[in-house]
PDB file of C-alpha atoms in Angstrom:
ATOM      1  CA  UNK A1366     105.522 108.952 108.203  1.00  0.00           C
ATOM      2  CA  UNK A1367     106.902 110.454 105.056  1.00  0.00           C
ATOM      3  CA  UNK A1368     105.020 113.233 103.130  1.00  0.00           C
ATOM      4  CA  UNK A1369     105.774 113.096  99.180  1.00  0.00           C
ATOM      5  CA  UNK A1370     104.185 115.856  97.090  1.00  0.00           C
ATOM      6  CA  UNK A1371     104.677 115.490  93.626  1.00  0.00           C
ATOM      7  CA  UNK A1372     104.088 117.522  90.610  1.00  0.00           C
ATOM      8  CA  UNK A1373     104.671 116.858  86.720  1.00  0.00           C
ATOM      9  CA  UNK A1374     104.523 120.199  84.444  1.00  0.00           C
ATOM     10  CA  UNK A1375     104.780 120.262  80.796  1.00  0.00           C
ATOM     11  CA  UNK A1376     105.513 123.826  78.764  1.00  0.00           C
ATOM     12  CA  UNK A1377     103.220 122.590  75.718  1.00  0.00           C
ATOM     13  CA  UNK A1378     101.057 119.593  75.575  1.00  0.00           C
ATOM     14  CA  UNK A1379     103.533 117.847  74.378  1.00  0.00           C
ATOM     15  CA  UNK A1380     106.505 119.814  75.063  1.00  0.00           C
ATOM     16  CA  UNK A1381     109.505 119.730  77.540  1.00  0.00           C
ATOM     17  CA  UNK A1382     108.705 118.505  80.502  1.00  0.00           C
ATOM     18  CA  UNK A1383     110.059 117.971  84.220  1.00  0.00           C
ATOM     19  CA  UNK A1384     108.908 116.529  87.316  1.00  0.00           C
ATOM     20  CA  UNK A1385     108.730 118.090  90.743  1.00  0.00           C
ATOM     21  CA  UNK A1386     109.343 116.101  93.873  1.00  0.00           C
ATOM     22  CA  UNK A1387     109.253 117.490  97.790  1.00  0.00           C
ATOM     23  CA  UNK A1388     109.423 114.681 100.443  1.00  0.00           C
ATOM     24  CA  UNK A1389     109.303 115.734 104.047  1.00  0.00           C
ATOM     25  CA  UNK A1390     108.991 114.098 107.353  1.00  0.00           C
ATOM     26  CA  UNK A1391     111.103 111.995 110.195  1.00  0.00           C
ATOM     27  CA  UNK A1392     113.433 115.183 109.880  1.00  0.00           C
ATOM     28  CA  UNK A1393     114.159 114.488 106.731  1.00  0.00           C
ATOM     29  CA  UNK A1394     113.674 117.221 103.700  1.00  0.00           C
ATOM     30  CA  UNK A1395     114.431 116.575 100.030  1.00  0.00           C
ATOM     31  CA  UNK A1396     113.748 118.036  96.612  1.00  0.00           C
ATOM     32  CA  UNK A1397     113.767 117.057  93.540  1.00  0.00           C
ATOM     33  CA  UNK A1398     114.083 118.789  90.046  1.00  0.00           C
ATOM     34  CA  UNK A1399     114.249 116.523  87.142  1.00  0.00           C
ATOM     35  CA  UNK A1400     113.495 117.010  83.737  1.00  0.00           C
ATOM     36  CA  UNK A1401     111.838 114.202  81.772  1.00  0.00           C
ATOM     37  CA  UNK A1402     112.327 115.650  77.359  1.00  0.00           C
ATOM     38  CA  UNK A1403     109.091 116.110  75.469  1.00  0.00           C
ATOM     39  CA  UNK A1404     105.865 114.263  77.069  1.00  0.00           C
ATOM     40  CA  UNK A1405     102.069 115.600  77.626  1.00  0.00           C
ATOM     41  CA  UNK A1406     101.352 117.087  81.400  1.00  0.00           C
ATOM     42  CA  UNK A1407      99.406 114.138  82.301  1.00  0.00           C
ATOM     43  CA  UNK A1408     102.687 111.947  81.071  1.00  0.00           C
ATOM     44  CA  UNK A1409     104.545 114.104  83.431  1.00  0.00           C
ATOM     45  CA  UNK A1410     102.229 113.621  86.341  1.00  0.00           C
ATOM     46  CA  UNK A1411     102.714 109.875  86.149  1.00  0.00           C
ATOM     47  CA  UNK A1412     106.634 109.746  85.775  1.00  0.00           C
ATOM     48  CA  UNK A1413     106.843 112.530  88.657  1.00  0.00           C
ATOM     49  CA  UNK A1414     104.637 109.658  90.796  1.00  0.00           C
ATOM     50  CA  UNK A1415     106.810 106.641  89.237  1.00  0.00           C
ATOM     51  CA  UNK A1416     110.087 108.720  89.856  1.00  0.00           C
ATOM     52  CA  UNK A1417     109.334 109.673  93.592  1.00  0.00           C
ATOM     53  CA  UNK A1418     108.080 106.281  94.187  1.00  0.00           C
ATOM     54  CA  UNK A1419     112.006 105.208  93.279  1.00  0.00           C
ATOM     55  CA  UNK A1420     113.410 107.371  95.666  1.00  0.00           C
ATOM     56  CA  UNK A1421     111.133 106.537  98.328  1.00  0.00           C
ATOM     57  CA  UNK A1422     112.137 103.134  98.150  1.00  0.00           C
ATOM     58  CA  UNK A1423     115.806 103.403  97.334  1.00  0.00           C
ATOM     59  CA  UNK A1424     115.931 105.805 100.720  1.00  0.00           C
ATOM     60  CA  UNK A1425     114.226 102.725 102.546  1.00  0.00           C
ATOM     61  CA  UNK A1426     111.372 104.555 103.391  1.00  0.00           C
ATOM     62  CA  UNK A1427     108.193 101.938 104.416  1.00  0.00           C
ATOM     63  CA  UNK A1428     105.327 104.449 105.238  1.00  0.00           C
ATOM     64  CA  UNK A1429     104.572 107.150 103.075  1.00  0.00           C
ATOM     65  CA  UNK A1430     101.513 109.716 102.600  1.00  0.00           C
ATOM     66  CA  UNK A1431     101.534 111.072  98.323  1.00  0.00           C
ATOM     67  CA  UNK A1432      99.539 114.294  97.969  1.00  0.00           C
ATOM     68  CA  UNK A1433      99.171 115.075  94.430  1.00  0.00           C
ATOM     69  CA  UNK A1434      97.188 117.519  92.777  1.00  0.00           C
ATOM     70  CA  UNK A1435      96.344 115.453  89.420  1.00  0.00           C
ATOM     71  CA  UNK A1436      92.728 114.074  89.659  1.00  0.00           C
ATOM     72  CA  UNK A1437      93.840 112.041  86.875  1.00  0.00           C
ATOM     73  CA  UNK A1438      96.973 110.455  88.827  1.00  0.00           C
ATOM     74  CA  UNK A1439      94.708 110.263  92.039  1.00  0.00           C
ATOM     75  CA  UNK A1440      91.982 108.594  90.447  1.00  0.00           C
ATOM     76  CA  UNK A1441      93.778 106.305  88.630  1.00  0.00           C
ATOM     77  CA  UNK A1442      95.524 105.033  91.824  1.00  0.00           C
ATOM     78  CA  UNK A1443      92.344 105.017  93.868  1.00  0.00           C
ATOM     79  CA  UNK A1444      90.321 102.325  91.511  1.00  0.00           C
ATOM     80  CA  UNK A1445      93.819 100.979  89.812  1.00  0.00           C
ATOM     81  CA  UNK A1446      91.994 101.891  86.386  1.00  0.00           C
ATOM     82  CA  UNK A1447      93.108 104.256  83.544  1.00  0.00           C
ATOM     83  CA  UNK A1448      90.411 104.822  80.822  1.00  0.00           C
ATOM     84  CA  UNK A1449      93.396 106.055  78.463  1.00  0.00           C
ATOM     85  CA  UNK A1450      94.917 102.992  77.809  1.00  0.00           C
ATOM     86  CA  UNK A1451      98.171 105.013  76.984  1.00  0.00           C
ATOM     87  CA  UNK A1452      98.875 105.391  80.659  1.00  0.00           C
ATOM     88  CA  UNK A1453      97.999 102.080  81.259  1.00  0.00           C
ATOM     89  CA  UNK A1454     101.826 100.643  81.314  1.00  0.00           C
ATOM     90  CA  UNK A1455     102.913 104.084  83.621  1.00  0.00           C
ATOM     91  CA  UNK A1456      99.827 103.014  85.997  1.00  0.00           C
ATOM     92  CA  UNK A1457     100.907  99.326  86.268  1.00  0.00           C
ATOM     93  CA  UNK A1458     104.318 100.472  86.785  1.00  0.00           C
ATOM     94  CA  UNK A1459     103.854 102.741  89.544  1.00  0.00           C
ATOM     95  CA  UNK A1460     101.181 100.407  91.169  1.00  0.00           C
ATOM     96  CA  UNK A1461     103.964  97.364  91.385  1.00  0.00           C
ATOM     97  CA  UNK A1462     106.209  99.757  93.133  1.00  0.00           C
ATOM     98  CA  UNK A1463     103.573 100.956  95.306  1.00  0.00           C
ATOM     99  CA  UNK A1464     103.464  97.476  96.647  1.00  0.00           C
ATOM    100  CA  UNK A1465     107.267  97.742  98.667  1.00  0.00           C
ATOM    101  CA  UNK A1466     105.955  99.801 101.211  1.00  0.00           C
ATOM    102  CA  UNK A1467     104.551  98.412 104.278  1.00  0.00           C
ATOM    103  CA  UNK A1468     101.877 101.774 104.019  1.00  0.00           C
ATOM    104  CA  UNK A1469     101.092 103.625 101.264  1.00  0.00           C
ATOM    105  CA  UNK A1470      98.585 106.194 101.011  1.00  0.00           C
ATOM    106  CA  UNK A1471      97.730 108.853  98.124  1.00  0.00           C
ATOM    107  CA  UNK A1472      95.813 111.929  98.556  1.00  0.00           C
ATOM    108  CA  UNK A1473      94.827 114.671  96.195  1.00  0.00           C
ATOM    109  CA  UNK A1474      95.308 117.994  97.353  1.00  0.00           C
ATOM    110  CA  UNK A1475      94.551 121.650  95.691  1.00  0.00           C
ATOM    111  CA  UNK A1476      97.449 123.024  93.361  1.00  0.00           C
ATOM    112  CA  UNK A1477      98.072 126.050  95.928  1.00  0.00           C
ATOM    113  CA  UNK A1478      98.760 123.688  98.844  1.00  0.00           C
ATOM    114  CA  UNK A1479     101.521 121.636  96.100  1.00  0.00           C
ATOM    115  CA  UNK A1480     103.918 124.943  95.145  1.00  0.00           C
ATOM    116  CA  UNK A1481     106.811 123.231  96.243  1.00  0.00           C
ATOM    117  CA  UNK A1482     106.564 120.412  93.732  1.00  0.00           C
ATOM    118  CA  UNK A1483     105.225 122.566  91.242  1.00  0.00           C
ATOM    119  CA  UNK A1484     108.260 124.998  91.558  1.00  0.00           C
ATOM    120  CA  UNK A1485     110.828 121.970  91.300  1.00  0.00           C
ATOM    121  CA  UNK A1486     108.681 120.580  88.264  1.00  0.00           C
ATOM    122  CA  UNK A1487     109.078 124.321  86.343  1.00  0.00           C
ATOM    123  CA  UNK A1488     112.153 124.060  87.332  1.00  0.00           C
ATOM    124  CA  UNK A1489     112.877 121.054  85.906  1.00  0.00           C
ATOM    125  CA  UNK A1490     111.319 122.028  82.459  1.00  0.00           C
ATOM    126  CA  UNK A1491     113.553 124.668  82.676  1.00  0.00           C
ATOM    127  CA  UNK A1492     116.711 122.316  82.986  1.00  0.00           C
ATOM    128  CA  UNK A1493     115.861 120.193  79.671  1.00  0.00           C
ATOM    129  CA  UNK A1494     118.474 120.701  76.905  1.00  0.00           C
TER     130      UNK A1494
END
């Protein structure tokens, strides 16, 4: 199994932004910094999830565990429901690519045990032009 954390980060709400990605597992370790221009935090949360769920499937991958520390990105998931209809279209997206694994599982998990994908996503904010 695969192990994706993923963070998004945003220095202002909106402000640059960037999207932290760690995926471990079947010997396999990758990171991810990339920055993703002016969006709110939450916005960032759900392009980090859309963006490693890209790379999880252009690297083949079929079962894979997401730990995330956004509530709002877990919860969403969980009952396939945003209230803010804003992230509706980044929810449907990331649910349709959900669907090309043969498992797929999404966890939340405290900030302190995500500081690898919260690094990358600072990181990232710093690599916006």
């Amino acid at each position: 199994m695969i192990e994706v954390y993923i963070d998004g980060a945003s220095a202002g709400n909106p402000g640059p932004s960037g999207a932290g990605i760690f995926i471990k597992g079947n010997g396999v370790v990758e990171k991810y910094s990339i920055p993703l221009g002016n969006m709110s935090n939450h916005e960032a949360e759900y392009h980090a999830f859309i963006k490693a769920l890209e790379i999880c499937i252009k690297n083949g991958y079929e079962i894979v565990s997401f730990r995330t520390d956004s509530e709002l990105v877990n919860r969403a998931v969980e009952k396939e429901y945003v209230k803010n209809k804003h992230y509706a279209p980044l929810l449907e997206k990331a649910l349709t690519l959900s669907k090309h694994f043969q498992l797929f599982f999404m966890k939340w998990i405290p900030s302190r045990e995500n500081r690898q994908a919260d690094e990358l996503a600072r990181e990232a904010i710093r690599k916006n032009n």
